[in-house]
PDB file of C-alpha atoms in Angstrom:
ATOM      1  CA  UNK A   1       4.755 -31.116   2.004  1.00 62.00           C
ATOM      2  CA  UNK A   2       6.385 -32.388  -0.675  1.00 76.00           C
ATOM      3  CA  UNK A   3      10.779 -32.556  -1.187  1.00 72.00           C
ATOM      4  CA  UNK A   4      12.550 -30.794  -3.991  1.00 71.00           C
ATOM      5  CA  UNK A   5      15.922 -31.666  -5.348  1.00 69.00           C
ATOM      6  CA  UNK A   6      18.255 -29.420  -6.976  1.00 73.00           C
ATOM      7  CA  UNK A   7      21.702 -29.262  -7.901  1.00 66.00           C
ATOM      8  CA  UNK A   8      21.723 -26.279  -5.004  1.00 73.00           C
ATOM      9  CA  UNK A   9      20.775 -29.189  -2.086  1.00 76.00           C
ATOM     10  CA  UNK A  10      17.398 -30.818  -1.152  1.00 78.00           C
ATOM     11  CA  UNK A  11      14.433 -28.430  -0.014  1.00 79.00           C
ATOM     12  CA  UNK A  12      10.919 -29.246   1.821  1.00 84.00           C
ATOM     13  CA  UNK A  13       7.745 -26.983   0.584  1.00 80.00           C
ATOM     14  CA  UNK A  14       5.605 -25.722   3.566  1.00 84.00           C
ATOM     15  CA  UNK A  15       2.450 -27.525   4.475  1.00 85.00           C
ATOM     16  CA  UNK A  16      -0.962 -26.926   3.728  1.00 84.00           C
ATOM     17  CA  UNK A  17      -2.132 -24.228   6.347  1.00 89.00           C
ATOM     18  CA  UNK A  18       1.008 -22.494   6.440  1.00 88.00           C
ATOM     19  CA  UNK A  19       0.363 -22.482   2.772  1.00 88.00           C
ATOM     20  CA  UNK A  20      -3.027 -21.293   3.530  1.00 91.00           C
ATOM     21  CA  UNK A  21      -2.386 -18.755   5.330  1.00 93.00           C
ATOM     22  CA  UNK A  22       0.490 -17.191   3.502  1.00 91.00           C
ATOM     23  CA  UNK A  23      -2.403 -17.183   0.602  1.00 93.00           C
ATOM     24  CA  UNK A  24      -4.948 -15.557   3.007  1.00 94.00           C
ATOM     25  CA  UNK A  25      -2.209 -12.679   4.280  1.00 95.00           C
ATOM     26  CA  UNK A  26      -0.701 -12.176   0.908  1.00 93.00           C
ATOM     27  CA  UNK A  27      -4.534 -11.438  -0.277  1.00 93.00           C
ATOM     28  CA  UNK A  28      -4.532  -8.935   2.744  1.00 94.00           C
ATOM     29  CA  UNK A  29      -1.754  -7.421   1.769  1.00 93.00           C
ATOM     30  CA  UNK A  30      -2.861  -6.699  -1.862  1.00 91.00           C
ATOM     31  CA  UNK A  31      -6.728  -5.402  -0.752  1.00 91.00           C
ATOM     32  CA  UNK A  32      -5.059  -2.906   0.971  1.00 92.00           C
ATOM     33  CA  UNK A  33      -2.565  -1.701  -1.666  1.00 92.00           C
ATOM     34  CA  UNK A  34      -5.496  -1.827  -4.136  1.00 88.00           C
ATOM     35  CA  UNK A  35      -7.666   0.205  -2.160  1.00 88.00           C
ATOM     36  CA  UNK A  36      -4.845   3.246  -0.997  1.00 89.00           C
ATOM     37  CA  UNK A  37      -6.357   4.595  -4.071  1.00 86.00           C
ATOM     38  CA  UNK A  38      -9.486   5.303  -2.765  1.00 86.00           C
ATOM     39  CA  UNK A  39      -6.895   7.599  -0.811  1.00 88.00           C
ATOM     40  CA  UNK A  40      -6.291   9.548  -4.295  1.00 88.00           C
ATOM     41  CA  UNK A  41      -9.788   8.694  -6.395  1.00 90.00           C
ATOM     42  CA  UNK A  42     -11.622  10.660  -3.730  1.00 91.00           C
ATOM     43  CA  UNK A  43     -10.221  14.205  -2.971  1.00 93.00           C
ATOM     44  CA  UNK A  44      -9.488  13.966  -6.649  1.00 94.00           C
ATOM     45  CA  UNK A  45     -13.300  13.533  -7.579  1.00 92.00           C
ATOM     46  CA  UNK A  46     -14.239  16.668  -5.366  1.00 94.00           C
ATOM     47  CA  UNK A  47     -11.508  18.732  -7.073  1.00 95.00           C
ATOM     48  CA  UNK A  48     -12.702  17.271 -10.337  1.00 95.00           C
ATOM     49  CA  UNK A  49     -16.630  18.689  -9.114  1.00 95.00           C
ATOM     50  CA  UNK A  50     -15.351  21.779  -7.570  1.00 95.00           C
ATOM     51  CA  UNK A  51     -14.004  22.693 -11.136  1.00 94.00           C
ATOM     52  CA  UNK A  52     -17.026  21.515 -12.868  1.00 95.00           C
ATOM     53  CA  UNK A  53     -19.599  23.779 -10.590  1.00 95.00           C
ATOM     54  CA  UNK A  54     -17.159  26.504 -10.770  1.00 95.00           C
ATOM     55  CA  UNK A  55     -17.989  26.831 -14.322  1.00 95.00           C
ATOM     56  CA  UNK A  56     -21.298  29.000 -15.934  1.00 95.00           C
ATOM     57  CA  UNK A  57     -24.286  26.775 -15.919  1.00 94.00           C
ATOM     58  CA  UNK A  58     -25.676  27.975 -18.612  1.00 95.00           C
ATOM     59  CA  UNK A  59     -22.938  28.159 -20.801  1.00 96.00           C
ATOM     60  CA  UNK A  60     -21.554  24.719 -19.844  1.00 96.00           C
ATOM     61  CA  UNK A  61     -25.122  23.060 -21.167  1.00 95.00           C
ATOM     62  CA  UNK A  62     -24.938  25.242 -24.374  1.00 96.00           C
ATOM     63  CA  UNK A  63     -21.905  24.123 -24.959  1.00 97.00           C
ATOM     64  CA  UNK A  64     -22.152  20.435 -24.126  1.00 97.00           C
ATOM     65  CA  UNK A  65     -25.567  20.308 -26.386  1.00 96.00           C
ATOM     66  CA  UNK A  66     -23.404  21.989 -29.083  1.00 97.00           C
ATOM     67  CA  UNK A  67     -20.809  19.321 -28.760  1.00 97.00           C
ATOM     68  CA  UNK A  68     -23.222  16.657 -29.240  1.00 97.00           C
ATOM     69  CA  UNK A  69     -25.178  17.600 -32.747  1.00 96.00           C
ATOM     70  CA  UNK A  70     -21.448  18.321 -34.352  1.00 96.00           C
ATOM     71  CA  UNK A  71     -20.887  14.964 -33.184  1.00 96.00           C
ATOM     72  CA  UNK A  72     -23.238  13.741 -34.807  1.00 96.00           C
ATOM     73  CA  UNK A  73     -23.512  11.272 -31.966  1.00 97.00           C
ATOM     74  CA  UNK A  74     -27.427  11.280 -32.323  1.00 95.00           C
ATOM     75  CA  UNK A  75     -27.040   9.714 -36.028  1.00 96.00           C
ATOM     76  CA  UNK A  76     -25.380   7.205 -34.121  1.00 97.00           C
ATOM     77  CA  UNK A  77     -28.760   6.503 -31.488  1.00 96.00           C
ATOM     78  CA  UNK A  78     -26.432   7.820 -29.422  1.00 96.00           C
ATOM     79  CA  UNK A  79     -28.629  10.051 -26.577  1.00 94.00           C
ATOM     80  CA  UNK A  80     -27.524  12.761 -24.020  1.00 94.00           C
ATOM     81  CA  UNK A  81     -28.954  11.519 -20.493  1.00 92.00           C
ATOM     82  CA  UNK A  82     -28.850  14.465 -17.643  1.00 91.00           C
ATOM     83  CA  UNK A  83     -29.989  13.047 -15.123  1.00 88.00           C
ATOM     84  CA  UNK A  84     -30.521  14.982 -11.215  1.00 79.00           C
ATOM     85  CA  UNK A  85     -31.631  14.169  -7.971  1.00 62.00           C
ATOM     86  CA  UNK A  86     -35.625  14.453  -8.115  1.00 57.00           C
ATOM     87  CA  UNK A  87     -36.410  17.585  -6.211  1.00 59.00           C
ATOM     88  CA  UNK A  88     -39.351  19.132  -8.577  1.00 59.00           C
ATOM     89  CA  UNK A  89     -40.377  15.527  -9.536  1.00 60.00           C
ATOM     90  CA  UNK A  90     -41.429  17.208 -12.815  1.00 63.00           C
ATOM     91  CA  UNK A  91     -42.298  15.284 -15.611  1.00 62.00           C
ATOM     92  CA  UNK A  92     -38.806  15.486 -17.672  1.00 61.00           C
ATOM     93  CA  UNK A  93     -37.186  14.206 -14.139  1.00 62.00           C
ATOM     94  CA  UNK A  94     -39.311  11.984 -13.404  1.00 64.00           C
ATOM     95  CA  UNK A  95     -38.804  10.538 -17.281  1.00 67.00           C
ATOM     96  CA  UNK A  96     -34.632  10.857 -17.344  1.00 67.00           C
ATOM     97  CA  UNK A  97     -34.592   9.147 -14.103  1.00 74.00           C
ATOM     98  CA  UNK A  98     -36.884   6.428 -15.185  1.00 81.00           C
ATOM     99  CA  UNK A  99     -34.466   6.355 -18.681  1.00 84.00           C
ATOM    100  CA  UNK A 100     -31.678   6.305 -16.608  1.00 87.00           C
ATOM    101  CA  UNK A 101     -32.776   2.908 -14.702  1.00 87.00           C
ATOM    102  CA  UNK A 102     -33.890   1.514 -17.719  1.00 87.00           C
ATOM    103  CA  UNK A 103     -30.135   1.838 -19.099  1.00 88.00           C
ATOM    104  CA  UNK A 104     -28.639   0.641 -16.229  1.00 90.00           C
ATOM    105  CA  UNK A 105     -30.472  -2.552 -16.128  1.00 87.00           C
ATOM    106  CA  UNK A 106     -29.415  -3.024 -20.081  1.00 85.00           C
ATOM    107  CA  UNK A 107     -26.327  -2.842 -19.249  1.00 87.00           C
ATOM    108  CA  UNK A 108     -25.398  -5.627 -17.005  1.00 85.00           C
ATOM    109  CA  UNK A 109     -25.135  -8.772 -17.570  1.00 82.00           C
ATOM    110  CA  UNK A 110     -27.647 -11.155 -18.654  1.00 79.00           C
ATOM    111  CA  UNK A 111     -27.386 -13.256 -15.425  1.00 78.00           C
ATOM    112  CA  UNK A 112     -27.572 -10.295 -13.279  1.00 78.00           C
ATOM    113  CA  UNK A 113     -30.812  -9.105 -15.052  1.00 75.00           C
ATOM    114  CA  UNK A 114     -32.348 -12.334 -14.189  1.00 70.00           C
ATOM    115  CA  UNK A 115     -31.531 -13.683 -11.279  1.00 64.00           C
ATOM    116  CA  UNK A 116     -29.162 -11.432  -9.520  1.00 68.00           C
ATOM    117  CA  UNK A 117     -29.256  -8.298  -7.227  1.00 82.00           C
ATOM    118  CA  UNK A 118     -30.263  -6.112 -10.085  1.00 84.00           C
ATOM    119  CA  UNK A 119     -32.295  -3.671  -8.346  1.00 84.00           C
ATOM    120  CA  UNK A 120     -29.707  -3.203  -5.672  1.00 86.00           C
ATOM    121  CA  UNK A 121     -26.762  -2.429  -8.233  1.00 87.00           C
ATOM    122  CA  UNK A 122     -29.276  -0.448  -9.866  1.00 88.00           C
ATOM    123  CA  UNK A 123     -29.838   1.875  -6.660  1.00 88.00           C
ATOM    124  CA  UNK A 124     -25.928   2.052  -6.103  1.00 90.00           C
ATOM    125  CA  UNK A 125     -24.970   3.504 -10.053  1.00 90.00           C
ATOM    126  CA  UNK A 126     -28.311   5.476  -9.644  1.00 90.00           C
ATOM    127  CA  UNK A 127     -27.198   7.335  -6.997  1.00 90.00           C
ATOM    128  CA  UNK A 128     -23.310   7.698  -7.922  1.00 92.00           C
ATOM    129  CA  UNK A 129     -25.078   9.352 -11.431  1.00 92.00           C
ATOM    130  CA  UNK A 130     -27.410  11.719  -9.938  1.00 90.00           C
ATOM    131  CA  UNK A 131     -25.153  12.920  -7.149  1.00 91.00           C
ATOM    132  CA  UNK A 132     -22.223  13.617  -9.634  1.00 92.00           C
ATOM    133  CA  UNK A 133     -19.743  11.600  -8.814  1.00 93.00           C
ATOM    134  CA  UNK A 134     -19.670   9.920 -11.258  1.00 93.00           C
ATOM    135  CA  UNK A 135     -20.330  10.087 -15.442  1.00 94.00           C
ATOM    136  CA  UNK A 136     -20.592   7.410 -18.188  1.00 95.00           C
ATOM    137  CA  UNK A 137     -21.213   6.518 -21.156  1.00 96.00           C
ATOM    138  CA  UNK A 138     -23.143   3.274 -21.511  1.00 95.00           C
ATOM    139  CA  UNK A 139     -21.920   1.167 -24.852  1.00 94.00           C
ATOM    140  CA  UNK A 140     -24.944  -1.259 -24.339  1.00 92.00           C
ATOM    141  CA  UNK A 141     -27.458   1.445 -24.052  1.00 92.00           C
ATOM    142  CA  UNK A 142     -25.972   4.216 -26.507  1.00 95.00           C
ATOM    143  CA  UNK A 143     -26.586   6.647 -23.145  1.00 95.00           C
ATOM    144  CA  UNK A 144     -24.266   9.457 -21.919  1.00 96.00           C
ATOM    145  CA  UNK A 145     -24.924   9.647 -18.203  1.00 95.00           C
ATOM    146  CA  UNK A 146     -24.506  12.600 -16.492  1.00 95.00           C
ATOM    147  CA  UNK A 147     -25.580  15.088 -14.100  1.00 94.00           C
ATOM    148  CA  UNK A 148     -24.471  18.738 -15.889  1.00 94.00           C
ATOM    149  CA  UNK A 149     -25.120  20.713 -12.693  1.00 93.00           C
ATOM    150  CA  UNK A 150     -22.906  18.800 -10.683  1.00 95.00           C
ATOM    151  CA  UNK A 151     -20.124  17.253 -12.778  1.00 95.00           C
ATOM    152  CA  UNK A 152     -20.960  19.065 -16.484  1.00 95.00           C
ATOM    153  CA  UNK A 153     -17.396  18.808 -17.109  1.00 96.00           C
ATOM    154  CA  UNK A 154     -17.050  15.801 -17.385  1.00 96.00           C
ATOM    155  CA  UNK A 155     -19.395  15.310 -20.245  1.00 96.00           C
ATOM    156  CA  UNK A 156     -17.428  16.097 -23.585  1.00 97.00           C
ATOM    157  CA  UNK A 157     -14.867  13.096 -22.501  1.00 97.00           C
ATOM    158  CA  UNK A 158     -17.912  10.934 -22.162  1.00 97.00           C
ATOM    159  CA  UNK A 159     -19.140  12.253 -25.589  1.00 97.00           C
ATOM    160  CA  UNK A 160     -15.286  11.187 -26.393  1.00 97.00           C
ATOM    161  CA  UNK A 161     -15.927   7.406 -25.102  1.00 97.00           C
ATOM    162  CA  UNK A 162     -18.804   7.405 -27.304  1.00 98.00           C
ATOM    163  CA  UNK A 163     -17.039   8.785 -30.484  1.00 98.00           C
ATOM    164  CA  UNK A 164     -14.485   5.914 -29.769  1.00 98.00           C
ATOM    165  CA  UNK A 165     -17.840   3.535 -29.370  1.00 97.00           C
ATOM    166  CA  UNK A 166     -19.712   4.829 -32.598  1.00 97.00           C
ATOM    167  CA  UNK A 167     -17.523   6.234 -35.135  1.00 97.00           C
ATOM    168  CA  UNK A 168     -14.292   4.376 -34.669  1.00 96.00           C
ATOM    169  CA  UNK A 169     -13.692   0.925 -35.835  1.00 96.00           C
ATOM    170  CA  UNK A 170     -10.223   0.974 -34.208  1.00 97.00           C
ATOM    171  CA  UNK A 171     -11.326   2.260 -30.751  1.00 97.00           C
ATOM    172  CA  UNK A 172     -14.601   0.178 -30.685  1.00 96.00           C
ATOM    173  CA  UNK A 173     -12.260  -2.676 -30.901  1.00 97.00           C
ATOM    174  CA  UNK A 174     -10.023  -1.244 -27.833  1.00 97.00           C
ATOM    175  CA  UNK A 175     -12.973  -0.161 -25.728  1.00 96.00           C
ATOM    176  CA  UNK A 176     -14.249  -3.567 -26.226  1.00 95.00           C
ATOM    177  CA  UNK A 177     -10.920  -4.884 -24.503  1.00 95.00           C
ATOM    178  CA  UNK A 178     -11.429  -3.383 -21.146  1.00 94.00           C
ATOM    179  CA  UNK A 179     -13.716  -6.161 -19.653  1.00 92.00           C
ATOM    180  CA  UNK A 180     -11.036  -8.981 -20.826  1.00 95.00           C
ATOM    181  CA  UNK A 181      -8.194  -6.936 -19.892  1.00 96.00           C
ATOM    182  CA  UNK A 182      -9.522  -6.576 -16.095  1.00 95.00           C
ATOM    183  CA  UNK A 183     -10.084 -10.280 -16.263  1.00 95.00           C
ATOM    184  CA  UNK A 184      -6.396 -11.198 -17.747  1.00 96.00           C
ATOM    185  CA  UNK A 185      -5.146  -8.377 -14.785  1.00 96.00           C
ATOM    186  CA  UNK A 186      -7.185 -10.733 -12.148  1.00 95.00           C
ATOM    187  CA  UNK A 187      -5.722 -13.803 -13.580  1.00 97.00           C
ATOM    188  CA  UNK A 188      -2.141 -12.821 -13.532  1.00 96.00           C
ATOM    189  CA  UNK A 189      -2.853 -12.023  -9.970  1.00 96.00           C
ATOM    190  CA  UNK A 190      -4.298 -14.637  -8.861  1.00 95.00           C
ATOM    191  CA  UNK A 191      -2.058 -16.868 -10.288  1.00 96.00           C
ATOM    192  CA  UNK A 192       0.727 -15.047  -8.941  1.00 95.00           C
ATOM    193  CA  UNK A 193      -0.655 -15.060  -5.368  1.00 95.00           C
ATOM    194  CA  UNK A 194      -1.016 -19.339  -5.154  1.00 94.00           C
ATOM    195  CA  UNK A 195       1.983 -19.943  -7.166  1.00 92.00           C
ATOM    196  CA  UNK A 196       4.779 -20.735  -5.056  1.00 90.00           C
ATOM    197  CA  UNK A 197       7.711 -19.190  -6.384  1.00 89.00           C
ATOM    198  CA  UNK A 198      10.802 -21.733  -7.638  1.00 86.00           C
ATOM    199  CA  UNK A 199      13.690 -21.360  -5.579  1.00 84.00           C
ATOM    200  CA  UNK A 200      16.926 -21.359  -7.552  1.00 80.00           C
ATOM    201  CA  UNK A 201      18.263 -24.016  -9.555  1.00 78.00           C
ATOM    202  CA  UNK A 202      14.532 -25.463  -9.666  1.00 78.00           C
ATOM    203  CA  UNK A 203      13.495 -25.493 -13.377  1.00 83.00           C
ATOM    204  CA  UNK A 204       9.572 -26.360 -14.126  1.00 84.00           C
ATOM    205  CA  UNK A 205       8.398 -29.437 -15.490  1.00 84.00           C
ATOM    206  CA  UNK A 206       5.797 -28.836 -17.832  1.00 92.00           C
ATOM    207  CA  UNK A 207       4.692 -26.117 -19.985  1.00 94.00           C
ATOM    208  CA  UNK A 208       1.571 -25.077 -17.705  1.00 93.00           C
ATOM    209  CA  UNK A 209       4.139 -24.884 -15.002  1.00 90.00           C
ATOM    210  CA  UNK A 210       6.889 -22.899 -17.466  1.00 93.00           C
ATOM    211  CA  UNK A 211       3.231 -20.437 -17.867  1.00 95.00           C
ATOM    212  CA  UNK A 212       2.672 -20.157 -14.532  1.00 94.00           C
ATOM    213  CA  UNK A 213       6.008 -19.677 -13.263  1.00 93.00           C
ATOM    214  CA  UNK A 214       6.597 -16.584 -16.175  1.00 96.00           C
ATOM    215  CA  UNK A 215       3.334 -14.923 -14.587  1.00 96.00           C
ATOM    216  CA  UNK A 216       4.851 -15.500 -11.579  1.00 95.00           C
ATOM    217  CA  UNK A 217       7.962 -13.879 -12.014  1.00 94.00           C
ATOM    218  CA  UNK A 218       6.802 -10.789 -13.879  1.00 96.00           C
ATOM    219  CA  UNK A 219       3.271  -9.815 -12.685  1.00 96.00           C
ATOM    220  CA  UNK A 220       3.648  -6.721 -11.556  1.00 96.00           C
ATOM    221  CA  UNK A 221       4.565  -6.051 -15.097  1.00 97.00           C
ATOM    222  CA  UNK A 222       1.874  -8.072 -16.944  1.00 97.00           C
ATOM    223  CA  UNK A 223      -1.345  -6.860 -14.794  1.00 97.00           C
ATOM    224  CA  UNK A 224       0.033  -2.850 -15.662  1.00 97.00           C
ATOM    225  CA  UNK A 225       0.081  -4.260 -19.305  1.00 97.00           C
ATOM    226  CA  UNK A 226      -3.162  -5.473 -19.100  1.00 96.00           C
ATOM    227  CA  UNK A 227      -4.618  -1.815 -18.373  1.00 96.00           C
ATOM    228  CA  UNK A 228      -2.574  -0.740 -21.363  1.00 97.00           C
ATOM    229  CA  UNK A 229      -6.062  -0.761 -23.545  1.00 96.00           C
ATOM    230  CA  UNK A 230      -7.980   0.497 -20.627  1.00 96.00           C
ATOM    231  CA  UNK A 231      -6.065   3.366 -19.934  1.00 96.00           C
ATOM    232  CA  UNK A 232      -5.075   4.305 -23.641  1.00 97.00           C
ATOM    233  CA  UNK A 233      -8.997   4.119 -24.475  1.00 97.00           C
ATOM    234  CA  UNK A 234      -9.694   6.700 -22.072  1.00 96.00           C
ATOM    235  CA  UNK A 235      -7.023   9.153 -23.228  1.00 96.00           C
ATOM    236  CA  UNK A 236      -8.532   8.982 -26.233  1.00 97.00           C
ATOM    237  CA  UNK A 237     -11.871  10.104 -24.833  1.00 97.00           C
ATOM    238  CA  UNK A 238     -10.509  12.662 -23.240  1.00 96.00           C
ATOM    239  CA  UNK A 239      -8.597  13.908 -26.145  1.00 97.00           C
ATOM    240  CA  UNK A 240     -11.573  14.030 -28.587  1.00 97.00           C
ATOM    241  CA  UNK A 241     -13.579  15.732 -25.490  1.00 96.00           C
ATOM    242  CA  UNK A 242     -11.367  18.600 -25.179  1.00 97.00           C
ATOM    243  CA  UNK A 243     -11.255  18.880 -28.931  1.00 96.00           C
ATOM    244  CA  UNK A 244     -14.649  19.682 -29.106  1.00 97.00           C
ATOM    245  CA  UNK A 245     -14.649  21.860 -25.895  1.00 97.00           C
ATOM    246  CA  UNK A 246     -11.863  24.075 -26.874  1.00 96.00           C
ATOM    247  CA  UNK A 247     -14.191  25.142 -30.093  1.00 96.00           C
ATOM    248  CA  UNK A 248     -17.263  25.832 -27.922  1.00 97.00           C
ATOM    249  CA  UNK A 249     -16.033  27.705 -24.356  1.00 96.00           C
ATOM    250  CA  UNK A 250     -14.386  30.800 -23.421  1.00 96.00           C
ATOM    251  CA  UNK A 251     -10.740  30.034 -22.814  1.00 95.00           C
ATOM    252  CA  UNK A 252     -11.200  30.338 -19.230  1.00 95.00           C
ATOM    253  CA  UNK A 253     -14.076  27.222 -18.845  1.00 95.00           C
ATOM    254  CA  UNK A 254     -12.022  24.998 -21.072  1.00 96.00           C
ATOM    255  CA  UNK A 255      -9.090  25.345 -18.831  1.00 96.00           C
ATOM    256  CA  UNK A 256     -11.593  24.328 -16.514  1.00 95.00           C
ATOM    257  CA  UNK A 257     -12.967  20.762 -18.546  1.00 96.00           C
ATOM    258  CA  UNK A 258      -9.276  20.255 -19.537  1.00 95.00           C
ATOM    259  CA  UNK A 259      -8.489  20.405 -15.409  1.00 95.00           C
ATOM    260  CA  UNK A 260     -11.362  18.276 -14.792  1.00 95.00           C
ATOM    261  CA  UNK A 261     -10.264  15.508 -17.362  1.00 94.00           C
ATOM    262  CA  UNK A 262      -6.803  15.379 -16.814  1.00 94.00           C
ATOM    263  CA  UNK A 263      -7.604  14.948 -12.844  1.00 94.00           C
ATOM    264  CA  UNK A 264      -9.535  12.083 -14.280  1.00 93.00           C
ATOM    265  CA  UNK A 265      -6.405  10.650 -16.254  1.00 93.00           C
ATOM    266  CA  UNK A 266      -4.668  10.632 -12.458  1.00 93.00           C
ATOM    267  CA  UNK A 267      -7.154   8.315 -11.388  1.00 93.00           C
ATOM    268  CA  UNK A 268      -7.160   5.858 -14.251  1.00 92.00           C
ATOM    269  CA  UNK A 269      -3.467   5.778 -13.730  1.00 94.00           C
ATOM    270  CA  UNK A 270      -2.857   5.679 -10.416  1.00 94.00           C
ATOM    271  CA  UNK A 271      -5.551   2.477 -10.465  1.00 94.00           C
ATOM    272  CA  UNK A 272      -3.369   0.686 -13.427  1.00 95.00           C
ATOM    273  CA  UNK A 273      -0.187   1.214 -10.964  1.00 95.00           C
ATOM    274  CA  UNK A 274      -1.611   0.501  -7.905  1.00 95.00           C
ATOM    275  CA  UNK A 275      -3.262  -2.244  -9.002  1.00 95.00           C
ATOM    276  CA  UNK A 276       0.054  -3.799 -10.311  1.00 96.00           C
ATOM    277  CA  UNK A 277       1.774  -2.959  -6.978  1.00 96.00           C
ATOM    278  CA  UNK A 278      -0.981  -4.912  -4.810  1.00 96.00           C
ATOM    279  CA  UNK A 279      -0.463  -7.952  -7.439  1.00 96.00           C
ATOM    280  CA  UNK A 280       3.183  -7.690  -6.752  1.00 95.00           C
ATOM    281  CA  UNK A 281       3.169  -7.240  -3.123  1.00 96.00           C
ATOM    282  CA  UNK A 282       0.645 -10.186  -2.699  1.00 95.00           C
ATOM    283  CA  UNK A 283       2.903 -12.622  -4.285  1.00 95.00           C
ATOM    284  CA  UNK A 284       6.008 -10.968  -2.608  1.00 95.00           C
ATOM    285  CA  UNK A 285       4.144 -11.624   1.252  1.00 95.00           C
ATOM    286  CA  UNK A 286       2.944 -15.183  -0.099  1.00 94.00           C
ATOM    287  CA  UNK A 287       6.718 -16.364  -0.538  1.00 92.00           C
ATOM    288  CA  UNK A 288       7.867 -14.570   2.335  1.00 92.00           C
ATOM    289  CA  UNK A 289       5.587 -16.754   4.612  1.00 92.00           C
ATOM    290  CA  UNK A 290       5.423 -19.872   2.775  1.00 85.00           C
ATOM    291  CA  UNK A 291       9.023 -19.947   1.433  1.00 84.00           C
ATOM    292  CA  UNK A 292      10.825 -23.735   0.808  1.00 82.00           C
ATOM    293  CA  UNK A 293      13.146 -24.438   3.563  1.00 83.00           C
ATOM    294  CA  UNK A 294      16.682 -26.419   3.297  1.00 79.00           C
ATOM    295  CA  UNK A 295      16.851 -29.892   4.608  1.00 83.00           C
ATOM    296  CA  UNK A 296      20.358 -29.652   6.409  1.00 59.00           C
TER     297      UNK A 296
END
């Protein structure tokens, strides 16, 4: 505990466990904001399938191969990955599965390829891929991933992320800035969460502290800013993708892929706010528990 003097009166700061455990509750408290979106992401993502399989088959994978030569994505060593659940175990699954691994494992990072649980994060994505719920598109691999029977859809905003990837200098640049930006949004956080908050008239004492105590104050703010780039990157993607869909399917299945993305904008959105709430209401709980008390 240590005693802080203002021209308000004299105050004591809490001691370590009470600290502690303000720390340890206010950390609670944001895990489960942050994950009430798995509350949203999910009946979204069968919505977002529902529309997807509701479309023609065979006129969604004309039109998604279509999309990709006047792209000229393929000039880029940019390839088109479908990849299914192996039922047949036919050669061409047995090959886009085996492509689809290989990808993968290029695209962690280099300390997870060598010493980490590779083949175990491998399995996970694997199986998200080839059961449709989820699609990508894989910067380090130049690979669109996704399965076209079960979330088709979802491929010409894909083909968007790697328009913004390939042919953009701007966007390459701003899709580059997601990885930092969800580090800077875990940083504010953090910081927020074992910073305890000034109490008024206190004024900080160095410039680290003047840093620290502006994250404090506004992080619910900053970690939403910091998924400015994610978000705007996506929006992009799914604004090229629906470009080239509208010129390739009846009016009827784009109305479809344009549902399908823009239930995918909900979910990139309601992560950026959510995420900004739980950083908020972690730091909000932390000085709640472990707030300075008056010496009388």
């Amino acid at each position: 505990m240590t005693t802080i003097i203002t021209d308000n009166g004299q105050y004591k700061t809490p001691g370590f466990w009470t600290t502690a455990g303000a720390v340890i509750v206010g950390s609670a408290a944001q895990s489960a904001v942050a994950n009430s979106n798995k509350c949203i992401a999910r009946p979204i993502l069968k919505k977002m399938k529902e529309a997807s399989q509701s479309c023609d088959n065979k006129t969604l994978r004309a039109a998604i191969n279509d999309a990709f030569i006047n792209s000229n994505l393929f000039k880029n060593g940019v390839e088109l990955l479908d990849v299914k659940l192996l039922k047949n175990n036919n050669a061409g699954e047995l090959a886009a599965n085996k492509e689809l691994r290989e990808a993968l494992l290029n695209s962690l990072p280099k300390f997870l390829r060598e010493k980490g649980p590779a083949e175990y994060i491998i399995n996970i994505l694997e199986n998200i891929f080839k059961n449709g719920n989820n699609a990508a598109y894989l910067p380090k691999a130049k690979k669109i991933v996704v399965n076209i029977d079960k979330l088709g859809a979802s491929a010409f905003h894909e083909m968007g992320h790697a328009i913004n990837h390939n042919q953009s200098k701007i966007w390459k640049v701003i899709q580059g800035m997601r990885a930092p930006s969800m580090i800077a949004g875990g940083v504010f956080a953090l910081t927020a969460l074992f910073k305890r908050k000034k109490i008024e008239g206190e004024q900080p004492v160095n410039t680290f502290d003047k840093v620290t105590t502006f994250v404090k104050d506004n992080v619910g703010k900053l970690v939403l800013a910091s998924f400015v780039p994610i978000v705007s990157e996506e929006l992009m993607a799914t604004y090229r993708g629906n470009k080239m869909a509208k010129k390739l399917l009846p009016s009827e299945m784009f109305a479809k892929v344009k549902k399908t993305n823009r239930l995918g904008a909900v979910t990139y959105i309601s992560s950026a706010l959510l995420t900004a709430l739980a950083a908020y209401s972690a730091s909000k709980v932390r000085d709640k528990i472990a707030e300075p008390k008056k010496i009388a």
